[in-house]
Structure formats: C-alpha cells, structure tokens
C-alpha positions as a Python dict, from the first residue, in 0.01 Angstrom:
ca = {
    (1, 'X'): (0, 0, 0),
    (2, 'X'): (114, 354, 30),
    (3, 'X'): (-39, 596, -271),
    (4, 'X'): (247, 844, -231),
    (5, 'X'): (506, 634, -525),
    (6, 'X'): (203, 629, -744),
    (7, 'X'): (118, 990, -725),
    (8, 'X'): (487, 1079, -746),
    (9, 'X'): (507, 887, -1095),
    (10, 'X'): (156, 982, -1215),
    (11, 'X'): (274, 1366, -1173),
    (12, 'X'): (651, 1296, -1315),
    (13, 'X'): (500, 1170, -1643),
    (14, 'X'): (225, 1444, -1686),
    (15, 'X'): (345, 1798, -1523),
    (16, 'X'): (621, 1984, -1722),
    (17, 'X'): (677, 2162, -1430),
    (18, 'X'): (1001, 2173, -1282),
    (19, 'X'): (908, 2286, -907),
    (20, 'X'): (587, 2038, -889),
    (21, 'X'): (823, 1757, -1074),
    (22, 'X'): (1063, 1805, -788),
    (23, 'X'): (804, 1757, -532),
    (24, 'X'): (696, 1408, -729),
    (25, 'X'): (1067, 1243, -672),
    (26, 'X'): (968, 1309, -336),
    (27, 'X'): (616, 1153, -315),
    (28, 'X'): (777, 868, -539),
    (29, 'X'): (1076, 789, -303),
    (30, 'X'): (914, 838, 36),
    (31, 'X'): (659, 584, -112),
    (32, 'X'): (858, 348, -241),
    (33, 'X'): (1186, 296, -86),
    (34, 'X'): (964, 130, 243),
    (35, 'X'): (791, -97, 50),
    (36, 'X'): (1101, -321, -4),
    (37, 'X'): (1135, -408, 354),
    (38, 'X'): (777, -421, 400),
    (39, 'X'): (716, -706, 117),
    (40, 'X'): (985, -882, 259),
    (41, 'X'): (831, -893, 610),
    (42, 'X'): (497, -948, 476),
    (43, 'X'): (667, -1259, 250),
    (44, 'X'): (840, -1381, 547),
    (45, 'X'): (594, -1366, 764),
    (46, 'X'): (342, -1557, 586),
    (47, 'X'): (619, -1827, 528),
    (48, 'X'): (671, -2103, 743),
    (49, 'X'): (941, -2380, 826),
    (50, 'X'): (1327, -2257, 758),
    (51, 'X'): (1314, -2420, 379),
    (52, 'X'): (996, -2208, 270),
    (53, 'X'): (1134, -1891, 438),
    (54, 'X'): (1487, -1931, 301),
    (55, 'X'): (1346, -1917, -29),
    (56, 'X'): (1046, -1704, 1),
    (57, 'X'): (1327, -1376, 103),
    (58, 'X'): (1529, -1514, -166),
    (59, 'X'): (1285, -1461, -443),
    (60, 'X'): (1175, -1118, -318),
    (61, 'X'): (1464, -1022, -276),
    (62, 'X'): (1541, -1087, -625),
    (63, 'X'): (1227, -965, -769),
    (64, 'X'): (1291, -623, -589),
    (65, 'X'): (1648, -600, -713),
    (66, 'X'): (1517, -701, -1081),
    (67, 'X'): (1387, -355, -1069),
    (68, 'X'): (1737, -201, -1064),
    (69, 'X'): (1825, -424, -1374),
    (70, 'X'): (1512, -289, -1554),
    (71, 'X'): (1567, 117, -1439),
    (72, 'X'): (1920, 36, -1603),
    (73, 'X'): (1745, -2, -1962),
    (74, 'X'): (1481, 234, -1898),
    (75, 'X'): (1623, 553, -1777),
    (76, 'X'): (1831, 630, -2080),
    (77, 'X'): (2014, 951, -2180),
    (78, 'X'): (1816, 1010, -2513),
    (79, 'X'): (1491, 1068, -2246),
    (80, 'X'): (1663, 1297, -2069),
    (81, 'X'): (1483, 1548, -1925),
    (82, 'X'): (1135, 1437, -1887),
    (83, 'X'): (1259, 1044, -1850),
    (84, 'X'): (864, 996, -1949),
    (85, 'X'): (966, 610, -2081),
    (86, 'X'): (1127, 546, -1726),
    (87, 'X'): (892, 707, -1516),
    (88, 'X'): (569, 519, -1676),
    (89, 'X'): (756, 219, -1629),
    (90, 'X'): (743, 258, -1296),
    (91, 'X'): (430, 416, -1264),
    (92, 'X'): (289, 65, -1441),
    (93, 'X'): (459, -163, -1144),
    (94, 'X'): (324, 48, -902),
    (95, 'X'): (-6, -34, -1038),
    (96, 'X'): (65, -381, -1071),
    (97, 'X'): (238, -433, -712),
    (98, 'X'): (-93, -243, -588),
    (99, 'X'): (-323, -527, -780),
    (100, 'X'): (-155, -797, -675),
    (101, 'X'): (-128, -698, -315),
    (102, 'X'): (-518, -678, -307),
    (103, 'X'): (-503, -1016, -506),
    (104, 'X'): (-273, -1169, -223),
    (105, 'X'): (-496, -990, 88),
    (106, 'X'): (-860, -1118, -54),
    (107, 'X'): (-666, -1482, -118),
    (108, 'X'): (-500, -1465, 221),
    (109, 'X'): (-849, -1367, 396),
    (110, 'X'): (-1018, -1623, 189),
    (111, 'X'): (-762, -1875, 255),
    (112, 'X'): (-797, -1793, 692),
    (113, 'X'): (-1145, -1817, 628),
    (114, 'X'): (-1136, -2140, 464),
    (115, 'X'): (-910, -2287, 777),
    (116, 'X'): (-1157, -2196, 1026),
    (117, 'X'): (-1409, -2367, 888),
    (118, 'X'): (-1202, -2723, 865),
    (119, 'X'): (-1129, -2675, 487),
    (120, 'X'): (-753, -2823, 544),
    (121, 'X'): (-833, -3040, 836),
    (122, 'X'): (-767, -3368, 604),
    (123, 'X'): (-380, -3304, 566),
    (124, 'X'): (-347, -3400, 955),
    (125, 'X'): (-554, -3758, 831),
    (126, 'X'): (-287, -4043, 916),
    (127, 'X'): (-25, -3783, 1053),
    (128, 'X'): (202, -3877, 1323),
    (129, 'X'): (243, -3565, 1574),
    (130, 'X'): (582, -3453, 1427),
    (131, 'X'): (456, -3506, 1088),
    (132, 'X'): (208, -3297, 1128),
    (133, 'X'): (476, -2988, 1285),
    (134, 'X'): (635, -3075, 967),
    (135, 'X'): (386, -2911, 747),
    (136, 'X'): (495, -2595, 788),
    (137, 'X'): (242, -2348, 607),
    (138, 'X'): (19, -2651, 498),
    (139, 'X'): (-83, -2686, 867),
    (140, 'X'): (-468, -2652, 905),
    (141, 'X'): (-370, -2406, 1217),
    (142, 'X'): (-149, -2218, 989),
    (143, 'X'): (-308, -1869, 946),
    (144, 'X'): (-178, -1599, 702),
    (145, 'X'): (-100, -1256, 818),
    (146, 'X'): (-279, -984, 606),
}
C-alpha cells in the first residue's frame, strides 16, 4: 500500500504551514485516489464464481463510498482552516486500511500455503466433477492472489 496518503495526512494535521500543507493534499490524493480501483481488483480477483464476485465489488464498493458519507460529517465549517478533526480521520483509516491489508496478505499467503500442502483436499471427498467446479473459491486448487 502506497505511503504517500499517509504522509499527506500525517503532515496536514501537524504543519501550520501553508506551502508544505499544500504539498500534503498532494501526497494525500496521489496516494489515495488509486487505491479505490486497486482494492476492487484485488477483491475481485481473489473472488471466484459470478455470485461471490457480484457481491464481493458490491461491498467494496460500498465500503469505499461510506467514506464520502463520513468526510460529509467530518469536514465541517467550524474546523475550517486546519480541518485537523477531518484530516486525522483520515489519517486513522489510512492506518487501518494499511493493517488490514497486511492482515489479508499474511492470511492469503498462509491460506496458499495451506492448499499446497492438501489442507482443503477433503471438500472434493464425494464430489461429482461439476460439483466440484462449483466450489468456486472453496476449491482446493483455488489460490489467492497477494
């Protein structure tokens, strides 16, 4: 995950600054804006079967648009012009998007790992060929994309 958003807030909430504040909405957008499309991907990616992939985009989709809802209530006039309430916020789910996307990539390497080794071989016990292309990301041959 790109460090540039994170910087960008971490220097918008400290530095009074005007010129080096300006350069932070920079390192913040040119971090952030990318990482939309680049969760989806990832999401969709590491979905399979039409159902699972329908509603994985779905739900990131929504998630990412939740934080448009939540900039709504947090960049408020009264904050105006240091926006320090807004800009922490933001600074806090960059940290958090960061964690969980090392979360996901040890689980997803752990996960691969785990396959390889015949760890979800018993789901194809008693499994019909097209039963078995039915599981979708449950498939022992499934592997996750980091």
């Amino acid at each position: 995950m790109d460090r540039k958003p994170r910087t960008g807030y971490a220097i918008l909430v400290s530095v009074k600054s005007p010129n080096l504040r300006y350069m932070a909405v920079f390192f913040a957008a040119t971090g952030a804006f990318p990482l939309g499309p680049a969760f989806l991907s990832w999401g969709l990616n590491n979905a399979a079967g039409p159902s699972i992939r329908a509603v994985t985009g779905g739900f990131i989709v929504s998630v990412g648009t939740a934080g448009a809802i939540l900039a709504t209530w947090t960049y408020i006039p009264s904050d105006s012009p240091d926006y320090t309430r807004g800009h922490s916020i933001n600074l806090g789910a960059q940290i958090t998007a960061l964690g969980l996307t090392i979360c996901a990539i040890l689980y997803i390497r752990w996960e691969n790992n785990f396959r390889d080794k015949g760890g979800r071989d018993y789901r194809l016990e008693g499994l019909n060929e097209e039963e078995a292309k039915d599981l979708g990301y449950k498939h022992p041959e499934f592997r996750y994309i980091e």
